[in-house]
Amino acid sequence: MTPARRVILDTDPGIDDALAILLAVASPEVELAAVTVTGGNCPLDQGVRNALGVLETVRSAVPVVPGVALPLIRPPFTAPETHGNSGLGNAQLPPPTTPPAQDHAVDLLVREIMTAREPVTLVAVGPLTNVALAIRRQPQIVERVHQVIVMGGAIDVPGNTTPLAEFNVYVDPHAAHIVLHSGLPLTLLPWDITSQVLLTQAHVDALLTIASPVTRLIADATSFYIDFHREYFGYAGCSINDPIALALVFQPELAHYAEVFVDVEIDSPKSIGKTIADAQGLWKRSPNVRLVTGFDAHAFLELFTARMAALAREHPARS
Ligand code: BDR
Ligand code: CA
């Protein structure tokens, strides 16, 4: 078996961020170096507590590293209607007993990427504030990182936060601008794709046949998320965006890609955070992202639910 890929997961936990953390822990192809956190779905401190709580549920000692609380320029924007007041829907995790790392996400990103023997992969599933500041702090990370997989942007579909913008990019469009113009080896997984990948109540019910704090967490978190998606989008399930980005680390063949130039609007109040792909090359710019343009949702959902079931069996409910 090929050695596990060292991964840093940059998050704003968040229900689907929590699912991405669980998938990373459940996947032998991934060596999770750290979970870094930024403000986004919920304020930074709450996101840090959520990441710690999720990792404690699976008795993982992966460090949780707090990062930047606020977007670079814009005021903070959280998503309690999507993720609940706690950020984890209806899940009620005990207060974490592990403290967050005495470190800063930006320092960790720079240190890990610059000193790793094998190039590190960064999976960024929240607003891009930590990543943008890491680039500013040490521009050489752009050449040193193996790959950066970003969940964000709405290219050819309406946004999920404004009519034009997807949440992660909308919250910190200036950070997204720095990242898109940095030269990082980017794979961009947009809302166009993730909004079509629905975890349904039937998937959750099948997982619930395994009595485990893992399945309890998934069920309680996603019940809120499923209700939200039904009410706001009329979906029969919830789009679990963030674990898809994680899965692309070790199953890139789940997706089809196109090399294109993508930019983000940062000036206009109505369209701020809109991501634009120049599919026809009219701007005469070299491609800056490998854009996910197609995805095998069925294969991913099989993988995801199988990995969650295996993780749950490893952590049975205490009788
Ligand atoms: C993204 O926004 C957040 O609410 C989710 O966690 C995901 O990262 C989807 O637009
Ligand atoms: Ca997220």
Short mmCIF file of C-alpha atoms and ligand atoms in Angstrom, two decimals:
data_model
loop_
_atom_site.label_atom_id
_atom_site.label_comp_id
_atom_site.label_asym_id
_atom_site.label_seq_id
_atom_site.Cartn_x
_atom_site.Cartn_y
_atom_site.Cartn_z
CA MET A 1 0.00 0.00 0.00
CA THR A 2 1.27 3.51 -0.79
CA PRO A 3 2.26 5.46 2.32
CA ALA A 4 -0.41 7.71 3.81
CA ARG A 5 -0.45 11.30 2.56
CA ARG A 6 0.20 13.90 5.29
CA VAL A 7 -2.79 16.27 5.34
CA ILE A 8 -3.67 19.47 7.14
CA LEU A 9 -7.42 20.06 7.28
CA ASP A 10 -8.36 23.74 7.58
CA THR A 11 -11.94 24.04 8.83
CA ASP A 12 -14.77 26.14 10.30
CA PRO A 13 -16.65 23.32 12.07
CA GLY A 14 -19.53 23.20 10.95
CA ILE A 15 -21.59 20.00 10.39
CA ASP A 16 -19.92 18.98 7.12
CA ASP A 17 -16.52 20.04 8.46
CA ALA A 18 -17.15 17.57 11.30
CA LEU A 19 -17.90 14.88 8.69
CA ALA A 20 -14.64 15.76 6.89
CA ILE A 21 -12.72 15.34 10.16
CA LEU A 22 -14.37 11.94 10.71
CA LEU A 23 -13.56 10.84 7.15
CA ALA A 24 -9.91 11.87 7.59
CA VAL A 25 -9.67 9.85 10.82
CA ALA A 26 -11.39 6.89 9.17
CA SER A 27 -9.13 6.85 6.10
CA PRO A 28 -5.82 4.95 6.23
CA GLU A 29 -4.66 6.82 3.12
CA VAL A 30 -4.52 10.00 5.21
CA GLU A 31 -2.12 10.93 7.98
CA LEU A 32 -3.94 13.85 9.60
CA ALA A 33 -1.25 16.25 10.84
CA ALA A 34 -3.60 18.84 12.34
CA VAL A 35 -7.05 20.31 12.17
CA THR A 36 -6.72 24.08 11.87
CA VAL A 37 -9.71 26.32 12.50
CA THR A 38 -10.93 29.70 11.34
CA GLY A 39 -14.11 31.64 12.02
CA GLY A 40 -16.88 30.86 9.54
CA ASN A 41 -19.92 28.68 10.16
CA CYS A 42 -19.53 29.64 13.81
CA PRO A 43 -17.18 31.91 15.74
CA LEU A 44 -13.60 30.66 16.08
CA ASP A 45 -13.81 29.53 19.73
CA GLN A 46 -16.95 27.50 19.07
CA GLY A 47 -15.37 25.95 15.96
CA VAL A 48 -12.31 24.95 17.99
CA ARG A 49 -14.54 23.33 20.65
CA ASN A 50 -16.44 21.48 17.93
CA ALA A 51 -13.25 20.15 16.29
CA LEU A 52 -11.97 18.97 19.68
CA GLY A 53 -15.32 17.37 20.49
CA VAL A 54 -15.45 15.49 17.19
CA LEU A 55 -11.88 14.22 17.58
CA GLU A 56 -12.55 13.17 21.19
CA THR A 57 -15.58 11.19 19.99
CA VAL A 58 -13.15 8.97 18.06
CA ARG A 59 -10.38 9.20 20.71
CA SER A 60 -8.04 10.93 18.28
CA ALA A 61 -5.09 12.98 19.55
CA VAL A 62 -4.73 14.99 16.35
CA PRO A 63 -3.99 18.60 17.40
CA VAL A 64 -6.64 21.28 16.91
CA VAL A 65 -4.96 24.58 16.12
CA PRO A 66 -6.90 27.85 16.36
CA GLY A 67 -6.30 30.36 13.60
CA VAL A 68 -7.72 33.69 12.56
CA ALA A 69 -11.12 34.63 13.99
CA LEU A 70 -12.20 37.32 11.52
CA PRO A 71 -12.16 37.76 7.74
CA LEU A 72 -9.37 39.98 6.39
CA ILE A 73 -11.55 42.98 5.58
CA ARG A 74 -15.23 42.20 5.82
CA PRO A 75 -17.20 41.82 9.05
CA PRO A 76 -17.71 38.27 10.38
CA PHE A 77 -20.58 36.29 8.90
CA THR A 78 -21.69 33.03 10.54
CA ALA A 79 -24.31 30.44 9.53
CA PRO A 80 -26.45 29.42 12.53
CA GLU A 81 -29.47 28.75 10.27
CA THR A 82 -27.42 26.15 8.37
CA HIS A 83 -25.38 24.56 11.17
CA GLY A 84 -27.33 25.46 14.34
CA ASN A 85 -26.23 27.76 17.15
CA SER A 86 -23.48 25.36 18.24
CA GLY A 87 -22.30 24.69 14.68
CA LEU A 88 -23.08 20.97 15.00
CA GLY A 89 -26.84 20.96 14.48
CA ASN A 90 -28.66 18.92 17.14
CA ALA A 91 -25.52 17.11 18.32
CA GLN A 92 -24.73 17.51 22.00
CA LEU A 93 -21.10 16.64 22.59
CA PRO A 94 -19.68 16.78 26.10
CA PRO A 95 -17.37 19.77 26.65
CA PRO A 96 -13.93 18.71 25.35
CA THR A 97 -11.34 17.74 27.92
CA THR A 98 -8.37 18.26 25.58
CA PRO A 99 -7.15 21.84 25.18
CA PRO A 100 -6.44 23.30 21.74
CA ALA A 101 -2.77 23.35 20.69
CA GLN A 102 -0.65 26.24 21.98
CA ASP A 103 0.08 27.20 18.41
CA HIS A 104 -1.42 29.31 15.65
CA ALA A 105 -2.90 27.88 12.48
CA VAL A 106 -0.90 30.24 10.26
CA ASP A 107 2.36 29.27 12.01
CA LEU A 108 1.48 25.59 11.80
CA LEU A 109 0.65 25.78 8.09
CA VAL A 110 3.94 27.51 7.29
CA ARG A 111 6.00 25.22 9.53
CA GLU A 112 4.43 21.97 8.33
CA ILE A 113 4.60 22.89 4.66
CA MET A 114 8.15 24.24 4.81
CA THR A 115 9.69 21.46 6.90
CA ALA A 116 7.85 18.31 5.83
CA ARG A 117 10.05 15.60 4.30
CA GLU A 118 7.25 14.55 1.94
CA PRO A 119 5.20 17.47 0.58
CA VAL A 120 2.02 18.07 2.56
CA THR A 121 -1.51 18.30 1.16
CA LEU A 122 -3.76 21.06 2.46
CA VAL A 123 -7.52 20.58 2.38
CA ALA A 124 -9.31 23.89 3.03
CA VAL A 125 -13.03 23.63 3.74
CA GLY A 126 -13.76 26.96 5.41
CA PRO A 127 -13.19 30.62 4.56
CA LEU A 128 -9.62 30.96 3.27
CA THR A 129 -8.36 33.45 5.88
CA ASN A 130 -5.74 31.15 7.46
CA VAL A 131 -4.45 30.04 4.06
CA ALA A 132 -4.19 33.59 2.71
CA LEU A 133 -2.24 34.77 5.73
CA ALA A 134 0.07 31.76 5.55
CA ILE A 135 0.89 32.76 1.95
CA ARG A 136 1.64 36.31 3.05
CA ARG A 137 3.70 35.09 5.98
CA GLN A 138 5.82 32.69 3.90
CA PRO A 139 5.29 32.94 0.13
CA GLN A 140 7.53 29.92 -0.46
CA ILE A 141 4.77 27.61 0.76
CA VAL A 142 3.34 27.99 -2.74
CA GLU A 143 6.20 25.91 -4.17
CA ARG A 144 6.52 23.52 -1.24
CA VAL A 145 2.95 22.30 -0.76
CA HIS A 146 1.96 19.14 -2.65
CA GLN A 147 -1.62 20.14 -3.40
CA VAL A 148 -4.32 22.43 -2.00
CA ILE A 149 -7.90 21.21 -2.32
CA VAL A 150 -10.40 23.99 -1.67
CA MET A 151 -14.14 23.54 -1.17
CA GLY A 152 -15.60 26.83 -2.30
CA GLY A 153 -17.13 28.93 -5.03
CA ALA A 154 -20.23 28.73 -7.19
CA ILE A 155 -19.27 28.80 -10.86
CA ASP A 156 -22.29 28.04 -13.08
CA VAL A 157 -24.97 27.78 -10.37
CA PRO A 158 -26.53 30.30 -8.01
CA GLY A 159 -24.72 30.79 -4.73
CA ASN A 160 -25.89 29.33 -1.44
CA THR A 161 -25.31 32.53 0.55
CA THR A 162 -26.13 35.32 -1.92
CA PRO A 163 -27.72 34.84 -5.33
CA LEU A 164 -24.17 34.69 -6.70
CA ALA A 165 -21.79 33.64 -3.94
CA GLU A 166 -20.99 30.41 -2.10
CA PHE A 167 -20.47 30.62 1.69
CA ASN A 168 -16.70 30.00 2.09
CA VAL A 169 -15.77 32.51 -0.59
CA TYR A 170 -18.44 35.02 0.46
CA VAL A 171 -17.23 35.11 4.08
CA ASP A 172 -13.69 36.11 3.10
CA PRO A 173 -13.54 37.02 -0.60
CA HIS A 174 -10.29 38.92 -0.12
CA ALA A 175 -8.62 35.81 1.28
CA ALA A 176 -10.00 33.83 -1.67
CA HIS A 177 -8.52 36.48 -3.98
CA ILE A 178 -5.06 36.08 -2.42
CA VAL A 179 -5.30 32.28 -2.69
CA LEU A 180 -6.52 32.27 -6.31
CA HIS A 181 -3.75 34.67 -7.36
CA SER A 182 -0.99 32.99 -5.36
CA GLY A 183 0.24 30.27 -7.70
CA LEU A 184 -0.68 27.51 -5.24
CA PRO A 185 -1.42 24.15 -6.93
CA LEU A 186 -5.18 24.44 -6.41
CA THR A 187 -7.98 21.99 -6.93
CA LEU A 188 -11.29 23.84 -6.61
CA LEU A 189 -14.37 21.87 -5.59
CA PRO A 190 -17.32 24.21 -6.10
CA TRP A 191 -20.91 24.21 -4.82
CA ASP A 192 -21.92 23.27 -8.40
CA ILE A 193 -20.65 19.78 -7.60
CA THR A 194 -21.19 19.41 -3.86
CA SER A 195 -24.81 20.56 -3.95
CA GLN A 196 -25.54 17.44 -6.01
CA VAL A 197 -24.10 15.01 -3.46
CA LEU A 198 -26.84 14.33 -0.92
CA LEU A 199 -26.58 12.30 2.24
CA THR A 200 -30.15 11.17 2.91
CA GLN A 201 -32.05 10.09 6.00
CA ALA A 202 -31.90 6.54 4.61
CA HIS A 203 -28.06 6.65 4.67
CA VAL A 204 -28.18 7.95 8.24
CA ASP A 205 -30.74 5.33 9.34
CA ALA A 206 -28.52 2.57 7.95
CA LEU A 207 -25.56 3.94 9.95
CA LEU A 208 -27.75 4.12 13.06
CA THR A 209 -28.05 0.32 13.08
CA ILE A 210 -24.53 0.47 14.58
CA ALA A 211 -24.76 1.76 18.16
CA SER A 212 -21.84 4.14 18.54
CA PRO A 213 -21.14 7.73 19.55
CA VAL A 214 -19.98 8.17 15.93
CA THR A 215 -23.37 7.31 14.43
CA ARG A 216 -25.12 9.32 17.19
CA LEU A 217 -23.03 12.38 16.28
CA ILE A 218 -23.66 11.94 12.55
CA ALA A 219 -27.41 11.45 13.05
CA ASP A 220 -27.87 14.39 15.46
CA ALA A 221 -25.77 16.76 13.38
CA THR A 222 -27.29 15.83 10.04
CA SER A 223 -30.92 15.86 11.24
CA PHE A 224 -30.59 19.64 11.54
CA TYR A 225 -28.70 19.86 8.22
CA ILE A 226 -31.29 17.74 6.38
CA ASP A 227 -34.12 19.96 7.69
CA PHE A 228 -32.21 23.05 6.57
CA HIS A 229 -31.63 21.70 3.05
CA ARG A 230 -35.30 20.70 2.73
CA GLU A 231 -36.53 24.13 3.83
CA TYR A 232 -34.08 26.31 1.90
CA PHE A 233 -33.36 24.30 -1.25
CA GLY A 234 -36.13 21.68 -1.37
CA TYR A 235 -33.48 18.92 -1.25
CA ALA A 236 -34.23 15.37 -0.06
CA GLY A 237 -30.99 15.14 1.93
CA CYS A 238 -28.05 17.33 2.90
CA SER A 239 -25.14 18.25 0.67
CA ILE A 240 -22.06 17.17 2.62
CA ASN A 241 -19.57 19.38 0.86
CA ASP A 242 -16.44 19.17 2.98
CA PRO A 243 -15.73 15.41 3.16
CA ILE A 244 -15.79 15.36 -0.65
CA ALA A 245 -12.74 17.64 -0.67
CA LEU A 246 -11.01 15.25 1.75
CA ALA A 247 -11.87 12.20 -0.37
CA LEU A 248 -10.19 13.80 -3.39
CA VAL A 249 -6.84 13.44 -1.57
CA PHE A 250 -6.91 9.69 -2.08
CA GLN A 251 -9.63 9.11 -4.67
CA PRO A 252 -9.00 11.86 -7.25
CA GLU A 253 -10.53 9.59 -9.87
CA LEU A 254 -13.98 10.25 -8.39
CA ALA A 255 -13.89 13.59 -10.22
CA HIS A 256 -13.43 15.08 -13.67
CA TYR A 257 -11.39 18.25 -13.92
CA ALA A 258 -10.74 21.20 -16.20
CA GLU A 259 -7.75 23.54 -16.01
CA VAL A 260 -9.15 27.08 -16.02
CA PHE A 261 -8.57 30.58 -14.74
CA VAL A 262 -10.91 31.43 -11.87
CA ASP A 263 -11.23 34.85 -10.27
CA VAL A 264 -13.38 36.27 -7.50
CA GLU A 265 -15.31 39.52 -7.33
CA ILE A 266 -14.16 41.70 -4.44
CA ASP A 267 -15.38 45.17 -5.44
CA SER A 268 -19.09 45.13 -6.21
CA PRO A 269 -21.43 45.02 -3.18
CA LYS A 270 -24.08 42.90 -4.92
CA SER A 271 -21.76 40.36 -6.48
CA ILE A 272 -18.98 40.23 -3.89
CA GLY A 273 -17.71 36.68 -3.45
CA LYS A 274 -18.87 35.54 -6.90
CA THR A 275 -16.35 33.15 -8.47
CA ILE A 276 -15.97 33.43 -12.23
CA ALA A 277 -14.34 30.78 -14.41
CA ASP A 278 -13.04 32.03 -17.75
CA ALA A 279 -13.95 28.82 -19.56
CA GLN A 280 -13.28 30.33 -22.99
CA GLY A 281 -9.93 31.89 -22.11
CA LEU A 282 -11.20 35.37 -22.97
CA TRP A 283 -9.07 37.01 -20.27
CA LYS A 284 -5.96 35.36 -21.74
CA ARG A 285 -4.81 34.24 -18.32
CA SER A 286 -3.07 30.95 -17.60
CA PRO A 287 -5.17 28.45 -15.66
CA ASN A 288 -4.84 28.88 -11.89
CA VAL A 289 -7.03 26.00 -10.76
CA ARG A 290 -7.91 22.44 -11.55
CA LEU A 291 -11.66 22.87 -11.35
CA VAL A 292 -13.85 19.89 -10.46
CA THR A 293 -16.41 19.71 -13.26
CA GLY A 294 -17.91 16.26 -12.69
CA PHE A 295 -18.16 13.83 -9.79
CA ASP A 296 -19.29 10.28 -9.07
CA ALA A 297 -21.70 11.04 -6.21
CA HIS A 298 -22.83 7.43 -5.87
CA ALA A 299 -19.30 6.05 -5.47
CA PHE A 300 -18.44 8.78 -2.98
CA LEU A 301 -21.52 8.14 -0.84
CA GLU A 302 -20.70 4.42 -0.78
CA LEU A 303 -17.16 5.21 0.31
CA PHE A 304 -18.26 7.76 2.90
CA THR A 305 -20.94 5.60 4.50
CA ALA A 306 -18.67 2.50 4.51
CA ARG A 307 -15.89 4.46 6.23
CA MET A 308 -18.33 5.91 8.78
CA ALA A 309 -19.70 2.42 9.49
CA ALA A 310 -16.17 1.05 10.02
CA LEU A 311 -15.31 3.97 12.32
CA ALA A 312 -18.50 3.40 14.29
CA ARG A 313 -17.69 -0.31 14.73
CA GLU A 314 -14.27 0.68 16.09
CA HIS A 315 -16.03 2.88 18.65
CA PRO A 316 -19.07 0.95 19.91
CA ALA A 317 -21.50 2.51 22.39
CA ARG A 318 -20.65 1.74 25.98
CA SER A 319 -23.33 -0.46 27.49
C1 BDR B 1 -19.46 25.42 2.63
O1 BDR B 1 -20.00 26.40 3.50
C2 BDR B 1 -20.08 25.91 4.80
O2 BDR B 1 -21.29 26.24 5.41
C3 BDR B 1 -19.88 24.43 4.73
O3 BDR B 1 -19.20 23.98 5.89
C4 BDR B 1 -19.05 24.24 3.49
O4 BDR B 1 -17.66 24.32 3.77
C5 BDR B 1 -20.50 25.09 1.57
O5 BDR B 1 -20.83 26.22 0.84
CA CA B 2 -16.86 24.27 6.05
#
